[in-house]
Coordinates of C-alpha atoms in Angstrom, one line a residue:
G1 CA 178.6 92.6 185.6
R2 CA 175.0 91.4 185.5
N3 CA 175.2 89.4 182.1
L4 CA 178.7 87.6 183.5
V5 CA 176.3 85.9 187.2
S6 CA 173.7 85.0 184.2
D7 CA 176.1 83.0 182.5
P8 CA 176.4 79.7 182.2
I9 CA 179.2 79.0 181.5
S10 CA 181.1 82.0 183.1
N11 CA 179.6 82.8 186.1
K12 CA 181.3 81.4 190.2
G13 CA 178.2 81.9 191.9
L14 CA 179.2 82.4 195.5
A15 CA 183.2 81.9 194.9
F16 CA 184.3 85.1 193.6
P17 CA 186.4 86.5 195.5
L18 CA 186.3 90.0 196.9
S19 CA 188.8 91.5 194.3
E20 CA 187.0 89.9 191.2
R21 CA 183.1 90.7 192.9
D22 CA 184.5 94.6 192.2
R23 CA 186.5 94.4 189.1
L24 CA 183.8 92.5 188.0
S25 CA 181.3 93.8 188.7
V26 CA 179.0 91.7 190.8
R27 CA 179.4 92.6 194.0
G28 CA 176.3 93.7 195.4
L29 CA 174.6 91.3 193.2
V30 CA 175.6 87.6 194.8
P31 CA 175.6 87.7 198.6
P32 CA 178.7 88.9 200.4
R33 CA 179.0 85.8 201.8
I34 CA 182.0 83.7 200.1
L35 CA 181.7 79.1 199.4
S36 CA 183.8 77.4 197.9
I37 CA 183.3 76.0 194.9
Q38 CA 183.9 72.5 197.0
E39 CA 180.6 73.9 198.9
Q40 CA 178.6 75.1 196.6
E41 CA 178.4 71.5 194.9
R42 CA 177.9 69.8 198.4
V43 CA 174.7 72.6 198.6
I44 CA 173.4 71.4 195.8
M45 CA 174.1 67.4 196.3
D46 CA 172.3 67.8 199.7
E47 CA 169.9 69.4 197.6
Y48 CA 169.8 66.8 194.7
T49 CA 170.0 63.4 197.8
R50 CA 167.6 64.3 200.4
G51 CA 165.2 67.3 197.8
W52 CA 162.7 70.5 199.7
A53 CA 159.6 69.0 199.5
A54 CA 160.7 65.6 200.1
R55 CA 162.3 67.0 203.3
A56 CA 158.8 69.1 204.3
E57 CA 157.9 65.9 204.5
Q58 CA 159.8 64.6 207.0
E59 CA 159.5 67.7 209.5
P60 CA 156.4 67.4 210.6
E61 CA 156.9 70.1 213.6
D62 CA 158.6 72.4 211.5
E63 CA 157.0 75.9 212.5
I64 CA 156.0 77.3 208.8
I65 CA 155.2 73.6 208.2
K66 CA 152.5 73.4 210.9
S67 CA 150.8 76.7 209.3
G68 CA 150.2 75.2 206.3
V69 CA 152.6 75.1 203.9
S70 CA 152.2 71.9 202.4
P71 CA 154.9 70.6 199.9
D72 CA 152.7 71.0 197.3
N73 CA 153.3 74.5 198.1
I74 CA 156.6 73.7 197.3
R75 CA 157.0 72.5 195.0
K76 CA 155.0 74.8 192.5
W77 CA 157.1 77.9 194.7
K78 CA 160.3 76.4 192.9
V79 CA 158.0 75.9 189.1
L80 CA 156.5 78.8 189.5
Q81 CA 160.4 79.8 190.5
S82 CA 162.2 77.8 187.3
V83 CA 159.4 79.5 184.7
Q84 CA 161.3 83.1 186.4
D85 CA 164.5 81.9 185.6
R86 CA 164.0 80.8 182.2
N87 CA 161.3 83.6 180.9
E88 CA 159.4 86.2 183.1
T89 CA 157.2 87.3 180.3
L90 CA 155.6 84.0 180.5
F91 CA 156.1 83.7 184.8
Y92 CA 154.1 87.6 184.9
R93 CA 151.8 86.1 182.8
I94 CA 150.5 82.7 184.5
L95 CA 150.7 84.4 187.5
M96 CA 148.6 87.5 186.2
D97 CA 146.1 85.0 185.0
N98 CA 146.2 82.6 187.9
F99 CA 146.3 86.0 190.4
Q100 CA 144.4 84.3 193.2
D101 CA 146.0 80.6 193.5
M102 CA 149.2 82.1 192.6
A103 CA 149.9 84.7 195.2
P104 CA 149.6 82.7 198.6
I105 CA 152.1 80.4 196.1
I106 CA 154.9 83.2 195.3
Y107 CA 154.0 85.1 198.5
T108 CA 152.1 84.5 202.1
P109 CA 152.8 82.0 203.6
T110 CA 155.2 80.2 201.3
V111 CA 157.8 82.5 200.4
G112 CA 158.0 81.8 204.1
W113 CA 160.0 78.2 204.1
A114 CA 161.2 80.5 200.7
C115 CA 164.0 82.6 202.8
S116 CA 164.3 79.8 205.7
H117 CA 165.5 77.8 202.9
F118 CA 166.8 80.6 201.0
S119 CA 170.6 80.0 200.5
Q120 CA 169.8 75.9 199.8
L121 CA 167.5 77.5 196.6
Y122 CA 169.8 80.3 196.4
R123 CA 170.8 80.5 192.0
R124 CA 171.0 83.4 190.6
P125 CA 170.5 86.5 191.2
R126 CA 167.7 88.6 192.1
G127 CA 168.1 92.0 193.8
M128 CA 171.4 93.7 195.0
Y129 CA 172.7 92.5 199.3
F130 CA 174.1 95.1 200.7
S131 CA 175.7 94.2 203.9
H132 CA 178.1 96.1 206.7
G133 CA 181.5 95.2 204.8
D134 CA 179.9 97.9 202.0
R135 CA 179.6 100.3 203.9
G136 CA 180.5 103.3 201.8
E137 CA 181.0 101.3 198.4
M138 CA 177.3 101.2 198.5
A139 CA 176.8 104.6 195.7
S140 CA 178.9 102.9 193.5
M141 CA 177.2 99.1 194.0
V142 CA 174.1 100.3 193.3
Y143 CA 175.3 100.6 189.2
N144 CA 176.0 97.5 188.5
W145 CA 172.4 97.6 189.5
E146 CA 171.2 96.0 185.4
S147 CA 168.6 99.1 185.7
D148 CA 169.4 102.4 185.3
E149 CA 165.6 103.3 186.0
V150 CA 163.3 101.8 188.7
D151 CA 160.1 102.8 190.2
A152 CA 160.0 100.3 193.6
V153 CA 162.6 99.2 195.3
V154 CA 161.6 96.8 198.5
I155 CA 163.9 96.8 201.2
T156 CA 164.4 94.3 204.5
D157 CA 166.8 94.2 206.7
G158 CA 165.6 90.5 207.1
S159 CA 164.9 90.3 210.9
R160 CA 161.0 89.2 211.4
I161 CA 160.7 87.7 208.9
L162 CA 156.7 86.6 209.0
G163 CA 157.5 85.7 213.1
L164 CA 160.0 82.8 211.9
G165 CA 162.9 85.3 213.4
D166 CA 166.2 86.8 211.5
L167 CA 166.3 85.2 208.4
G168 CA 169.7 87.5 207.5
L169 CA 170.0 87.5 203.5
G170 CA 167.6 84.8 203.4
G171 CA 164.4 87.5 204.2
L172 CA 165.1 88.7 199.9
G173 CA 162.7 85.9 199.0
I174 CA 161.0 88.3 201.0
S175 CA 161.0 91.5 198.8
I176 CA 161.6 89.9 195.9
G177 CA 158.1 87.8 196.2
K178 CA 156.5 91.8 197.4
L179 CA 157.6 92.6 194.1
D180 CA 156.3 89.9 192.4
L181 CA 153.7 90.5 193.5
Y182 CA 153.1 94.6 192.3
V183 CA 153.9 93.4 188.9
A184 CA 151.8 91.8 188.4
A185 CA 149.0 93.1 190.6
G186 CA 150.3 96.6 190.0
G187 CA 151.9 96.9 186.9
F188 CA 155.5 97.9 187.7
H189 CA 157.6 96.4 184.5
P190 CA 159.5 93.3 186.3
R191 CA 163.2 95.7 185.4
R192 CA 162.2 98.8 187.4
V193 CA 161.9 97.5 190.2
L194 CA 164.8 96.9 192.8
P195 CA 164.6 93.9 195.4
V196 CA 167.1 94.6 198.8
V197 CA 168.9 92.9 201.6
L198 CA 170.8 94.6 203.8

């Protein structure tokens, strides 16, 4: 399953129907919501035409922007996520070498903005999603995760994220950011951590 959603030729993103998610072992690796290719296209085109850093500049009343997250922080967050998508070894080396400067970019306060815009920023699975519809299936779904050995799990229910309220699936960004800090500062192996949103 993990190889399938990481393969740009075979991956359908959120367009996998439930029957395929079970059959192909991707259930839990992608958010439970199903979006057609056309719906996913609209999300990408919105980002393409308006861009998130530009949108942040246009939203000066947004509570997160008021809290000190600048469009430049958002740009830096996206650069780091792009590196992590391509080369995790390089990502963690950069993070470890620049920890003090980058910790506020990959976690608080910038992660609050990323969580509130998570559905538009989602590119590939970085954790597991367990929804109400997965009751009774969670034990089998956990085998879809790439690693049999996990040393640290950070779980969120997506509520009360940094005082922003209930962000639902977007709360996964908190679990991801916290585990990135655990890897860079705590010495956990990146393949042995599991971000989860319930």
